[in-house]
mmCIF file with all atom_site columns, C-alpha atoms in Angstrom:
data_model
loop_
_atom_site.group_PDB
_atom_site.id
_atom_site.type_symbol
_atom_site.label_atom_id
_atom_site.label_alt_id
_atom_site.label_comp_id
_atom_site.label_asym_id
_atom_site.label_entity_id
_atom_site.label_seq_id
_atom_site.pdbx_PDB_ins_code
_atom_site.Cartn_x
_atom_site.Cartn_y
_atom_site.Cartn_z
_atom_site.occupancy
_atom_site.B_iso_or_equiv
_atom_site.pdbx_formal_charge
_atom_site.auth_seq_id
_atom_site.auth_comp_id
_atom_site.auth_asym_id
_atom_site.auth_atom_id
_atom_site.pdbx_PDB_model_num
ATOM 1   C CA . MET A 1 1   ? -0.009  -0.159 0.088  1.00 0.00 ? 940  MET A CA 1
ATOM 2   C CA . ALA A 1 2   ? 1.516   3.246  -1.051 1.00 0.00 ? 941  ALA A CA 1
ATOM 3   C CA . ASP A 1 3   ? 2.012   6.138  1.445  1.00 0.00 ? 942  ASP A CA 1
ATOM 4   C CA . VAL A 1 4   ? 0.377   9.308  0.608  1.00 0.00 ? 943  VAL A CA 1
ATOM 5   C CA . SER A 1 5   ? 1.073   12.444 2.981  1.00 0.00 ? 944  SER A CA 1
ATOM 6   C CA . VAL A 1 6   ? -1.594  15.027 3.398  1.00 0.00 ? 945  VAL A CA 1
ATOM 7   C CA . ASP A 1 7   ? -1.385  18.505 4.501  1.00 0.00 ? 946  ASP A CA 1
ATOM 8   C CA . VAL A 1 8   ? -4.168  20.190 6.264  1.00 0.00 ? 947  VAL A CA 1
ATOM 9   C CA . PRO A 1 9   ? -4.771  23.804 5.237  1.00 0.00 ? 948  PRO A CA 1
ATOM 10  C CA . SER A 1 10  ? -6.069  26.736 6.903  1.00 0.00 ? 949  SER A CA 1
ATOM 11  C CA . PRO A 1 11  ? -8.688  27.254 7.897  1.00 0.00 ? 950  PRO A CA 1
ATOM 12  C CA . LEU A 1 12  ? -9.385  23.942 8.634  1.00 0.00 ? 951  LEU A CA 1
ATOM 13  C CA . ARG A 1 13  ? -5.811  23.653 10.508 1.00 0.00 ? 952  ARG A CA 1
ATOM 14  C CA . THR A 1 14  ? -6.798  26.574 12.655 1.00 0.00 ? 953  THR A CA 1
ATOM 15  C CA . CYS A 1 15  ? -9.946  24.874 13.664 1.00 0.00 ? 954  CYS A CA 1
ATOM 16  C CA . ILE A 1 16  ? -7.928  21.885 14.434 1.00 0.00 ? 955  ILE A CA 1
ATOM 17  C CA . ALA A 1 17  ? -5.407  24.028 16.638 1.00 0.00 ? 956  ALA A CA 1
ATOM 18  C CA . PHE A 1 18  ? -8.278  25.763 18.538 1.00 0.00 ? 957  PHE A CA 1
ATOM 19  C CA . CYS A 1 19  ? -9.709  22.438 19.449 1.00 0.00 ? 958  CYS A CA 1
ATOM 20  C CA . GLU A 1 20  ? -5.958  21.037 20.531 1.00 0.00 ? 959  GLU A CA 1
ATOM 21  C CA . VAL A 1 21  ? -7.284  21.046 24.448 1.00 0.00 ? 960  VAL A CA 1
ATOM 22  C CA . GLU A 1 22  ? -6.550  17.619 25.637 1.00 0.00 ? 961  GLU A CA 1
ATOM 23  C CA . CYS A 1 23  ? -2.955  17.700 24.937 1.00 0.00 ? 962  CYS A CA 1
ATOM 24  C CA . VAL A 1 24  ? -0.950  18.694 21.930 1.00 0.00 ? 963  VAL A CA 1
ATOM 25  C CA . VAL A 1 25  ? -0.992  16.851 18.709 1.00 0.00 ? 964  VAL A CA 1
ATOM 26  C CA . GLY A 1 26  ? 2.698   16.231 18.689 1.00 0.00 ? 965  GLY A CA 1
ATOM 27  C CA . CYS A 1 27  ? 2.189   14.087 21.605 1.00 0.00 ? 966  CYS A CA 1
ATOM 28  C CA . CYS A 1 28  ? -1.438  12.436 21.430 1.00 0.00 ? 967  CYS A CA 1
ATOM 29  C CA . GLY A 1 29  ? -2.178  12.911 17.876 1.00 0.00 ? 968  GLY A CA 1
ATOM 30  C CA . ILE A 1 30  ? -5.872  13.356 16.959 1.00 0.00 ? 969  ILE A CA 1
ATOM 31  C CA . ASP A 1 31  ? -6.769  12.330 20.635 1.00 0.00 ? 970  ASP A CA 1
ATOM 32  C CA . ALA A 1 32  ? -5.371  15.965 22.001 1.00 0.00 ? 971  ALA A CA 1
ATOM 33  C CA . VAL A 1 33  ? -8.287  17.763 19.761 1.00 0.00 ? 972  VAL A CA 1
ATOM 34  C CA . SER A 1 34  ? -11.593 17.882 21.206 1.00 0.00 ? 973  SER A CA 1
ATOM 35  C CA . THR A 1 35  ? -14.463 17.690 18.916 1.00 0.00 ? 974  THR A CA 1
ATOM 36  C CA . ASP A 1 36  ? -16.866 18.951 21.325 1.00 0.00 ? 975  ASP A CA 1
ATOM 37  C CA . PRO A 1 37  ? -19.572 20.919 19.522 1.00 0.00 ? 976  PRO A CA 1
ATOM 38  C CA . ASP A 1 38  ? -19.565 24.002 21.657 1.00 0.00 ? 977  ASP A CA 1
ATOM 39  C CA . LEU A 1 39  ? -15.691 24.434 21.267 1.00 0.00 ? 978  LEU A CA 1
ATOM 40  C CA . ILE A 1 40  ? -16.196 24.230 17.545 1.00 0.00 ? 979  ILE A CA 1
ATOM 41  C CA . GLU A 1 41  ? -19.166 26.347 17.437 1.00 0.00 ? 980  GLU A CA 1
ATOM 42  C CA . GLU A 1 42  ? -16.826 29.197 19.527 1.00 0.00 ? 981  GLU A CA 1
ATOM 43  C CA . TRP A 1 43  ? -14.585 28.665 16.724 1.00 0.00 ? 982  TRP A CA 1
ATOM 44  C CA . CYS A 1 44  ? -16.677 29.210 14.177 1.00 0.00 ? 983  CYS A CA 1
ATOM 45  C CA . ARG A 1 45  ? -18.183 32.430 15.800 1.00 0.00 ? 984  ARG A CA 1
ATOM 46  C CA . GLN A 1 46  ? -14.750 33.624 15.963 1.00 0.00 ? 985  GLN A CA 1
ATOM 47  C CA . VAL A 1 47  ? -13.569 33.332 12.360 1.00 0.00 ? 986  VAL A CA 1
ATOM 48  C CA . GLY A 1 48  ? -16.884 33.966 10.532 1.00 0.00 ? 987  GLY A CA 1
ATOM 49  C CA . SER A 1 49  ? -19.235 31.658 8.084  1.00 0.00 ? 988  SER A CA 1
ATOM 50  C CA . ALA A 1 50  ? -16.685 32.141 5.107  1.00 0.00 ? 989  ALA A CA 1
ATOM 51  C CA . ALA A 1 51  ? -13.988 30.268 6.782  1.00 0.00 ? 990  ALA A CA 1
ATOM 52  C CA . VAL A 1 52  ? -16.273 27.764 8.096  1.00 0.00 ? 991  VAL A CA 1
ATOM 53  C CA . ILE A 1 53  ? -17.554 27.367 4.586  1.00 0.00 ? 992  ILE A CA 1
ATOM 54  C CA . GLU A 1 54  ? -13.958 26.714 3.616  1.00 0.00 ? 993  GLU A CA 1
ATOM 55  C CA . ALA A 1 55  ? -12.960 24.652 6.406  1.00 0.00 ? 994  ALA A CA 1
ATOM 56  C CA . ARG A 1 56  ? -15.944 22.245 5.400  1.00 0.00 ? 995  ARG A CA 1
ATOM 57  C CA . LEU A 1 57  ? -14.848 22.219 1.749  1.00 0.00 ? 996  LEU A CA 1
ATOM 58  C CA . GLN A 1 58  ? -11.247 21.257 2.975  1.00 0.00 ? 997  GLN A CA 1
ATOM 59  C CA . LEU A 1 59  ? -12.641 18.429 5.127  1.00 0.00 ? 998  LEU A CA 1
ATOM 60  C CA . ILE A 1 60  ? -14.694 17.028 2.414  1.00 0.00 ? 999  ILE A CA 1
ATOM 61  C CA . GLU A 1 61  ? -11.315 16.585 0.440  1.00 0.00 ? 1000 GLU A CA 1
ATOM 62  C CA . LEU A 1 62  ? -9.520  15.197 3.254  1.00 0.00 ? 1001 LEU A CA 1
ATOM 63  C CA . ILE A 1 63  ? -12.185 12.682 4.053  1.00 0.00 ? 1002 ILE A CA 1
ATOM 64  C CA . GLU A 1 64  ? -12.127 11.853 0.222  1.00 0.00 ? 1003 GLU A CA 1
ATOM 65  C CA . VAL A 1 65  ? -8.553  11.128 0.265  1.00 0.00 ? 1004 VAL A CA 1
ATOM 66  C CA . VAL A 1 66  ? -8.518  9.175  3.737  1.00 0.00 ? 1005 VAL A CA 1
ATOM 67  C CA . GLU A 1 67  ? -11.572 6.935  2.436  1.00 0.00 ? 1006 GLU A CA 1
ATOM 68  C CA . ASP A 1 68  ? -9.297  5.785  -0.563 1.00 0.00 ? 1007 ASP A CA 1
ATOM 69  C CA . ARG A 1 69  ? -8.281  2.539  0.821  1.00 0.00 ? 1008 ARG A CA 1
ATOM 70  C CA . SER A 1 70  ? -5.502  2.046  -1.900 1.00 0.00 ? 1009 SER A CA 1
ATOM 71  C CA . ARG A 1 71  ? -3.439  4.105  0.228  1.00 0.00 ? 1010 ARG A CA 1
ATOM 72  C CA . CYS A 1 72  ? -1.804  4.633  3.749  1.00 0.00 ? 1011 CYS A CA 1
ATOM 73  C CA . VAL A 1 73  ? -2.574  8.275  4.767  1.00 0.00 ? 1012 VAL A CA 1
ATOM 74  C CA . ALA A 1 74  ? -0.018  10.059 6.739  1.00 0.00 ? 1013 ALA A CA 1
ATOM 75  C CA . SER A 1 75  ? -0.389  13.486 8.286  1.00 0.00 ? 1014 SER A CA 1
ATOM 76  C CA . ASP A 1 76  ? 2.242   15.416 10.009 1.00 0.00 ? 1015 ASP A CA 1
ATOM 77  C CA . VAL A 1 77  ? -0.369  18.044 11.428 1.00 0.00 ? 1016 VAL A CA 1
ATOM 78  C CA . LEU A 1 78  ? -2.672  15.705 12.790 1.00 0.00 ? 1017 LEU A CA 1
ATOM 79  C CA . ASN A 1 79  ? 0.403   13.182 13.841 1.00 0.00 ? 1018 ASN A CA 1
ATOM 80  C CA . HIS A 1 80  ? -1.554  10.215 12.902 1.00 0.00 ? 1019 HIS A CA 1
ATOM 81  C CA . ARG A 1 81  ? -1.018  7.358  9.952  1.00 0.00 ? 1020 ARG A CA 1
ATOM 82  C CA . THR A 1 82  ? -3.639  5.087  8.645  1.00 0.00 ? 1021 THR A CA 1
ATOM 83  C CA . HIS A 1 83  ? -1.269  2.098  8.796  1.00 0.00 ? 1022 HIS A CA 1
ATOM 84  C CA . ASP A 1 84  ? -4.281  -0.431 9.465  1.00 0.00 ? 1023 ASP A CA 1
ATOM 85  C CA . GLU A 1 85  ? -8.238  -0.292 8.867  1.00 0.00 ? 1024 GLU A CA 1
ATOM 86  C CA . ALA A 1 86  ? -8.432  0.715  12.835 1.00 0.00 ? 1025 ALA A CA 1
ATOM 87  C CA . ALA A 1 87  ? -6.349  3.486  12.545 1.00 0.00 ? 1026 ALA A CA 1
ATOM 88  C CA . ARG A 1 88  ? -8.278  4.716  8.826  1.00 0.00 ? 1027 ARG A CA 1
ATOM 89  C CA . ARG A 1 89  ? -11.528 4.041  11.099 1.00 0.00 ? 1028 ARG A CA 1
ATOM 90  C CA . GLU A 1 90  ? -10.227 6.347  13.829 1.00 0.00 ? 1029 GLU A CA 1
ATOM 91  C CA . LEU A 1 91  ? -9.549  9.067  11.489 1.00 0.00 ? 1030 LEU A CA 1
ATOM 92  C CA . LEU A 1 92  ? -12.524 8.804  9.525  1.00 0.00 ? 1031 LEU A CA 1
ATOM 93  C CA . ASP A 1 93  ? -14.472 9.177  12.672 1.00 0.00 ? 1032 ASP A CA 1
ATOM 94  C CA . PHE A 1 94  ? -12.030 12.020 13.945 1.00 0.00 ? 1033 PHE A CA 1
ATOM 95  C CA . LEU A 1 95  ? -13.287 13.821 10.681 1.00 0.00 ? 1034 LEU A CA 1
ATOM 96  C CA . ALA A 1 96  ? -16.796 12.972 10.640 1.00 0.00 ? 1035 ALA A CA 1
ATOM 97  C CA . ALA A 1 97  ? -17.167 14.699 14.034 1.00 0.00 ? 1036 ALA A CA 1
ATOM 98  C CA . LEU A 1 98  ? -15.436 17.807 13.359 1.00 0.00 ? 1037 LEU A CA 1
ATOM 99  C CA . ASP A 1 99  ? -17.463 18.297 10.077 1.00 0.00 ? 1038 ASP A CA 1
ATOM 100 C CA . ALA A 1 100 ? -20.810 17.223 12.327 1.00 0.00 ? 1039 ALA A CA 1
ATOM 101 C CA . GLY A 1 101 ? -19.691 20.414 14.820 1.00 0.00 ? 1040 GLY A CA 1
ATOM 102 C CA . LEU A 1 102 ? -18.956 22.738 11.707 1.00 0.00 ? 1041 LEU A CA 1
ATOM 103 C CA . ALA A 1 103 ? -22.139 21.893 10.217 1.00 0.00 ? 1042 ALA A CA 1
ATOM 104 C CA . ALA A 1 104 ? -24.293 22.381 13.483 1.00 0.00 ? 1043 ALA A CA 1
ATOM 105 C CA . ALA A 1 105 ? -22.412 25.608 13.849 1.00 0.00 ? 1044 ALA A CA 1
ATOM 106 C CA . MET A 1 106 ? -23.625 26.685 10.788 1.00 0.00 ? 1045 MET A CA 1
ATOM 107 C CA . ARG A 1 107 ? -27.438 26.047 11.351 1.00 0.00 ? 1046 ARG A CA 1
ATOM 108 C CA . PRO A 1 108 ? -29.535 28.990 12.083 1.00 0.00 ? 1047 PRO A CA 1
#
């Protein structure tokens, strides 16, 4: 399985950094990032709807890359590698939780 290294562009990167409250990604990977909807909503209020829309588009692209099971995905930004299906599922669950938080914040 070929490796693909993915970057996480801003504003999605700034959302992840804002939610990095459990520890630091360099230590605990995606476990350092809270997907608490209230925290994500606070980030959304601070950055505005245009940044939130862009972050969701970036997230959709990232999810598509991770869902491609022909590749092993690695990200230095997230400190995560999909070396097996459990690691891939963990990353996809994390990304889905972020997307749910961003989507909820966009609802009137």
